[in-house]
Amino acid sequence: MKNRLSRIIKPKDGRTVMLAVDHGYFMGPTTGLEQLDKMVLPLLPHADTLMLTRGALRNYIPADTDVPIVLRVSGGTSILNDELLHEGITVSMEDAVRLNVAGVAFSIMVGAKYERDTLLAFTEVVDEAQSLGIPVIAVTAVGKDMARDAKYMALASRIAVELGANIVKTYYVDGFEKVVESCPVPVVIAGGKKTDEITALTTAYNAIQAGAVGVDMGRNIFQAHDPVAMIQAINAIVHGNQKPDEAYQMLNRSQNARYSRR
Ligand code: 5RP
């Protein structure tokens, strides 16, 4: 368990840049990931872990790629369905072990109609993963009509921990310190919908300042104008303690240099 956790959260500084490209499990061919390998492989030198589904891992990522994998093991509904938040277990732990993963991720839906189903399925995953020494990341998904505030995020995150999560993935909100303070396991933030680069960098910076150990970010990286420059800038915030404006300047320099070479 500790060895796998140290492959996800880097022992040198206790931080992590997780690249999330699991969106296809409910969004299909998401913008930027239509040909997942072309997008993702150039980003991997700047990512500490890669979060994706087993289908994407099998079909797009060469077996000799040296990046710790966090495997999405929940799903079962799509963006076309009103029951979007009703996820169940989609991968056996046997297959997760066979795929040599560093961790697994499961979405829980606290406060949504199917809360009980997702929480009980989550504990099944925890039981099996625990017996195999595999860390479980609880993704505290938020429904369309649910409040995104510190009180709710703290509630969902703490429930995840009490049920056995080793890492909690949640969304950055004002007063994020409150979420981190009452969550005794490492917290990472999702990036959420694509926004402008400086806003995404500032969110990552604020989350780290509030005590998050890193990001598990997708669209704000792979839908950026220059995804490689963006993940480098995020990396500079998470591991290099850079401020958002410094990272943004770095992003612009790197972007300009790369485009002038073309
Ligand atoms: C959904 C997920 C994601 O697929 C992941 O969080 C998305 O990352 P981003 O919001 O940064 O695009 O876990 O619950």
Coordinates of C-alpha atoms and ligand atoms in Angstrom, one line a residue:
M1 CA 0.0 0.0 0.0
K2 CA 2.7 2.5 1.0
N3 CA 4.8 1.7 -2.0
R4 CA 1.8 2.2 -4.3
L5 CA 0.9 5.5 -2.5
S6 CA 4.5 6.7 -3.0
R7 CA 4.1 6.1 -6.7
I8 CA 1.1 8.4 -6.8
I9 CA 2.2 11.1 -4.3
K10 CA 5.9 11.8 -4.8
P11 CA 7.9 11.3 -1.5
K12 CA 10.4 14.1 -2.5
D13 CA 7.8 16.8 -1.7
G14 CA 4.5 14.9 -0.8
R15 CA 2.8 16.4 -3.9
T16 CA 1.4 15.0 -7.2
V17 CA 0.4 16.1 -10.7
M18 CA -2.2 13.5 -11.8
L19 CA -3.3 13.7 -15.4
A20 CA -7.0 12.7 -15.7
V21 CA -8.0 11.4 -19.1
D22 CA -10.8 9.1 -18.0
H23 CA -13.6 11.3 -19.3
G24 CA -14.6 8.8 -22.1
Y25 CA -16.2 6.5 -19.6
F26 CA -19.2 8.8 -19.5
M27 CA -18.6 11.5 -22.1
G28 CA -17.4 9.4 -25.0
P29 CA -14.8 11.0 -27.4
T30 CA -14.3 14.1 -25.3
T31 CA -12.8 17.1 -27.1
G32 CA -9.0 16.7 -27.1
L33 CA -9.1 13.0 -26.4
E34 CA -10.5 11.7 -29.8
Q35 CA -7.1 10.1 -30.4
L36 CA -6.1 9.8 -26.8
D37 CA -2.6 8.5 -27.3
K38 CA -1.6 11.5 -29.6
M39 CA -2.7 13.9 -26.9
V40 CA -1.5 12.0 -23.8
L41 CA 1.9 10.6 -24.7
P42 CA 3.7 14.0 -25.0
L43 CA 2.2 15.0 -21.6
L44 CA 3.5 12.1 -19.6
P45 CA 7.0 13.4 -18.9
H46 CA 5.3 16.1 -16.9
A47 CA 2.7 13.9 -15.1
D48 CA 3.3 11.9 -11.9
T49 CA 0.4 9.6 -12.6
L50 CA -2.1 8.9 -15.4
M51 CA -5.8 8.4 -14.5
L52 CA -7.8 6.5 -17.1
T53 CA -10.1 3.6 -17.9
R54 CA -8.9 0.1 -18.6
G55 CA -10.1 0.3 -22.2
A56 CA -8.1 3.5 -22.8
L57 CA -5.1 1.9 -21.1
R58 CA -5.2 -1.2 -23.3
N59 CA -5.9 0.6 -26.5
Y60 CA -3.9 3.7 -26.3
I61 CA -1.0 3.4 -23.8
P62 CA 2.0 1.2 -24.8
A63 CA 2.8 -1.4 -22.2
D64 CA 6.3 -0.2 -21.7
T65 CA 5.1 3.3 -20.7
D66 CA 6.6 4.1 -17.3
V67 CA 3.9 6.1 -15.6
P68 CA 1.9 5.0 -12.5
I69 CA -1.6 4.2 -13.5
V70 CA -4.7 5.2 -11.5
L71 CA -7.5 3.1 -12.9
R72 CA -11.1 4.4 -13.1
V73 CA -13.2 1.5 -11.7
S74 CA -16.6 3.2 -11.5
G75 CA -19.1 4.0 -14.3
G76 CA -22.2 2.5 -15.9
T77 CA -24.1 5.7 -16.9
S78 CA -23.5 8.4 -19.5
I79 CA -24.1 12.1 -20.1
L80 CA -27.2 11.1 -22.1
N81 CA -28.8 9.6 -19.1
D82 CA -30.6 11.4 -16.2
E83 CA -29.0 8.8 -13.9
L84 CA -25.6 10.2 -14.6
L85 CA -24.7 10.0 -11.0
H86 CA -25.6 6.3 -10.5
E87 CA -22.2 4.6 -10.9
G88 CA -21.3 1.1 -10.1
I89 CA -18.2 -1.1 -10.1
T90 CA -16.8 -1.5 -13.7
V91 CA -13.5 -3.4 -13.1
S92 CA -12.6 -6.3 -10.9
M93 CA -9.6 -6.0 -8.6
E94 CA -8.2 -9.0 -10.3
D95 CA -8.0 -7.1 -13.6
A96 CA -6.6 -4.0 -11.8
V97 CA -3.8 -6.1 -10.4
R98 CA -3.2 -7.7 -13.8
L99 CA -2.9 -4.1 -15.3
N100 CA -0.4 -3.4 -12.5
V101 CA -2.1 -0.2 -11.3
A102 CA -0.8 2.1 -8.6
G103 CA -4.4 2.9 -7.5
V104 CA -8.0 2.8 -8.4
A105 CA -10.6 5.6 -8.5
F106 CA -14.3 5.4 -7.8
S107 CA -16.9 8.2 -7.8
I108 CA -19.2 8.6 -4.9
M109 CA -22.4 10.7 -5.1
V110 CA -23.1 12.1 -1.7
G111 CA -26.4 13.9 -1.5
A112 CA -27.6 12.6 -4.9
K113 CA -30.5 10.2 -5.4
Y114 CA -28.3 7.1 -5.7
E115 CA -26.0 8.0 -2.8
R116 CA -26.5 4.7 -0.9
D117 CA -25.8 2.6 -4.0
T118 CA -22.6 4.4 -4.8
L119 CA -21.4 4.5 -1.2
L120 CA -21.9 0.8 -0.7
A121 CA -20.3 -0.1 -4.1
F122 CA -17.4 2.1 -3.0
T123 CA -16.9 0.1 0.2
E124 CA -16.9 -3.1 -1.8
V125 CA -14.0 -1.7 -3.9
V126 CA -12.3 -0.6 -0.7
D127 CA -12.5 -4.0 0.9
E128 CA -11.0 -5.8 -2.2
A129 CA -8.4 -3.1 -2.9
Q130 CA -7.3 -3.0 0.7
S131 CA -6.7 -6.8 0.8
L132 CA -4.4 -6.4 -2.2
G133 CA -2.6 -3.3 -1.0
I134 CA -4.2 -1.0 -3.7
P135 CA -5.0 2.6 -2.7
V136 CA -8.5 3.8 -3.5
I137 CA -9.2 7.4 -4.6
A138 CA -12.7 8.6 -3.8
V139 CA -13.9 11.0 -6.4
T140 CA -16.5 13.2 -4.8
A141 CA -18.6 14.0 -7.8
V142 CA -21.1 16.9 -7.7
G143 CA -24.6 16.7 -9.2
K144 CA -25.9 19.6 -11.4
D145 CA -28.2 20.8 -8.6
M146 CA -25.9 20.3 -5.7
A147 CA -24.2 23.2 -3.9
R148 CA -20.4 23.4 -4.5
D149 CA -19.3 24.9 -1.2
A150 CA -16.8 24.0 1.5
K151 CA -19.5 22.6 3.8
Y152 CA -20.7 20.1 1.2
M153 CA -17.2 19.2 0.0
A154 CA -16.0 18.7 3.6
L155 CA -19.0 16.5 4.2
A156 CA -18.5 14.4 1.0
S157 CA -14.8 14.1 1.6
R158 CA -15.0 13.1 5.2
I159 CA -17.6 10.4 4.4
A160 CA -15.2 9.1 1.7
V161 CA -12.5 8.8 4.3
E162 CA -14.7 7.2 7.0
L163 CA -15.7 4.6 4.4
G164 CA -12.0 3.8 3.6
A165 CA -10.6 6.2 1.0
N166 CA -6.8 6.6 0.9
I167 CA -6.9 9.8 -1.2
V168 CA -9.8 12.1 -1.8
K169 CA -10.4 13.9 -5.1
T170 CA -12.7 16.9 -4.9
Y171 CA -13.3 20.4 -6.3
Y172 CA -11.7 23.6 -5.1
V173 CA -14.1 25.9 -3.4
D174 CA -13.8 29.1 -1.3
G175 CA -12.8 28.1 2.2
F176 CA -11.0 25.0 1.0
E177 CA -8.9 24.9 4.2
K178 CA -12.0 23.6 5.9
V179 CA -12.3 20.7 3.5
V180 CA -8.6 19.8 4.0
E181 CA -8.6 20.2 7.8
S182 CA -11.4 17.7 8.4
C183 CA -10.0 15.2 5.8
P184 CA -7.2 13.1 7.3
V185 CA -6.0 11.7 4.0
P186 CA -4.3 13.5 1.1
V187 CA -6.6 15.7 -1.0
V188 CA -6.3 16.4 -4.7
I189 CA -8.5 18.7 -6.8
A190 CA -10.2 18.1 -10.2
G191 CA -9.8 20.9 -12.7
G192 CA -13.5 21.0 -13.8
K193 CA -14.7 22.5 -17.1
K194 CA -12.2 24.2 -19.3
T195 CA -11.5 27.8 -18.2
D196 CA -8.8 30.3 -19.2
E197 CA -5.3 29.3 -18.3
I198 CA -4.6 31.9 -15.6
T199 CA -7.8 30.9 -13.8
A200 CA -6.9 27.2 -13.8
L201 CA -3.4 28.0 -12.6
T202 CA -4.7 30.2 -9.8
T203 CA -7.2 27.5 -8.7
A204 CA -4.3 24.9 -8.6
Y205 CA -2.2 27.4 -6.6
N206 CA -5.0 28.2 -4.1
A207 CA -5.7 24.5 -3.6
I208 CA -2.0 23.8 -2.7
Q209 CA -1.9 26.9 -0.4
A210 CA -5.0 25.5 1.4
G211 CA -3.3 22.1 1.9
A212 CA -4.1 20.0 -1.1
V213 CA -1.3 17.7 -2.2
G214 CA -1.9 18.3 -5.9
V215 CA -4.2 18.1 -8.8
D216 CA -6.0 15.4 -10.8
M217 CA -6.6 17.6 -13.8
G218 CA -8.0 16.8 -17.2
R219 CA -9.8 19.3 -19.4
N220 CA -7.8 22.4 -18.3
I221 CA -4.7 20.6 -19.5
F222 CA -5.7 18.6 -22.6
Q223 CA -8.1 21.3 -23.9
A224 CA -5.6 24.1 -23.4
H225 CA -4.1 25.9 -26.4
D226 CA -0.8 24.3 -25.7
P227 CA -1.4 21.2 -23.5
V228 CA 2.4 20.5 -22.9
A229 CA 3.0 24.1 -21.8
M230 CA 0.0 24.0 -19.6
I231 CA 1.0 20.8 -17.8
Q232 CA 4.5 22.2 -17.3
A233 CA 3.0 25.3 -15.7
I234 CA 0.8 23.2 -13.4
N235 CA 3.8 21.1 -12.5
A236 CA 5.7 24.3 -11.7
I237 CA 2.9 25.3 -9.2
V238 CA 2.6 21.9 -7.6
H239 CA 6.2 20.9 -7.4
G240 CA 8.0 24.2 -7.9
N241 CA 5.9 26.3 -5.6
Q242 CA 5.6 28.9 -8.3
K243 CA 2.9 31.6 -8.1
P244 CA 0.2 31.7 -10.7
D245 CA 1.6 34.7 -12.6
E246 CA 5.1 33.2 -12.7
A247 CA 3.7 29.9 -14.0
Y248 CA 1.6 31.8 -16.5
Q249 CA 4.6 33.7 -17.8
M250 CA 6.5 30.4 -18.1
L251 CA 3.5 29.0 -20.0
N252 CA 3.6 31.9 -22.5
R253 CA 7.4 31.7 -23.0
S254 CA 7.2 27.9 -23.5
Q255 CA 4.2 28.3 -25.9
N256 CA 5.9 31.0 -27.9
A257 CA 9.1 29.1 -28.2
R258 CA 7.3 25.9 -29.3
Y259 CA 5.2 27.8 -31.9
S260 CA 8.1 29.7 -33.3
R261 CA 10.0 26.5 -33.9
R262 CA 7.1 25.2 -36.1
Ligands
5RP1 C1 -15.1 12.9 -13.1 C2 -13.7 12.7 -13.1 C3 -13.0 13.1 -14.2 O1 -13.0 12.4 -15.3 C4 -11.9 14.1 -14.0 O2 -12.1 14.6 -12.7 C5 -12.1 15.2 -14.8 O3 -11.1 16.0 -14.7 P1 -11.3 17.5 -15.0 O4 -12.5 18.0 -14.3 O5 -10.1 18.2 -14.6 O6 -11.5 17.6 -16.5 O7 -13.1 12.2 -12.1 O8 -15.7 12.7 -11.9

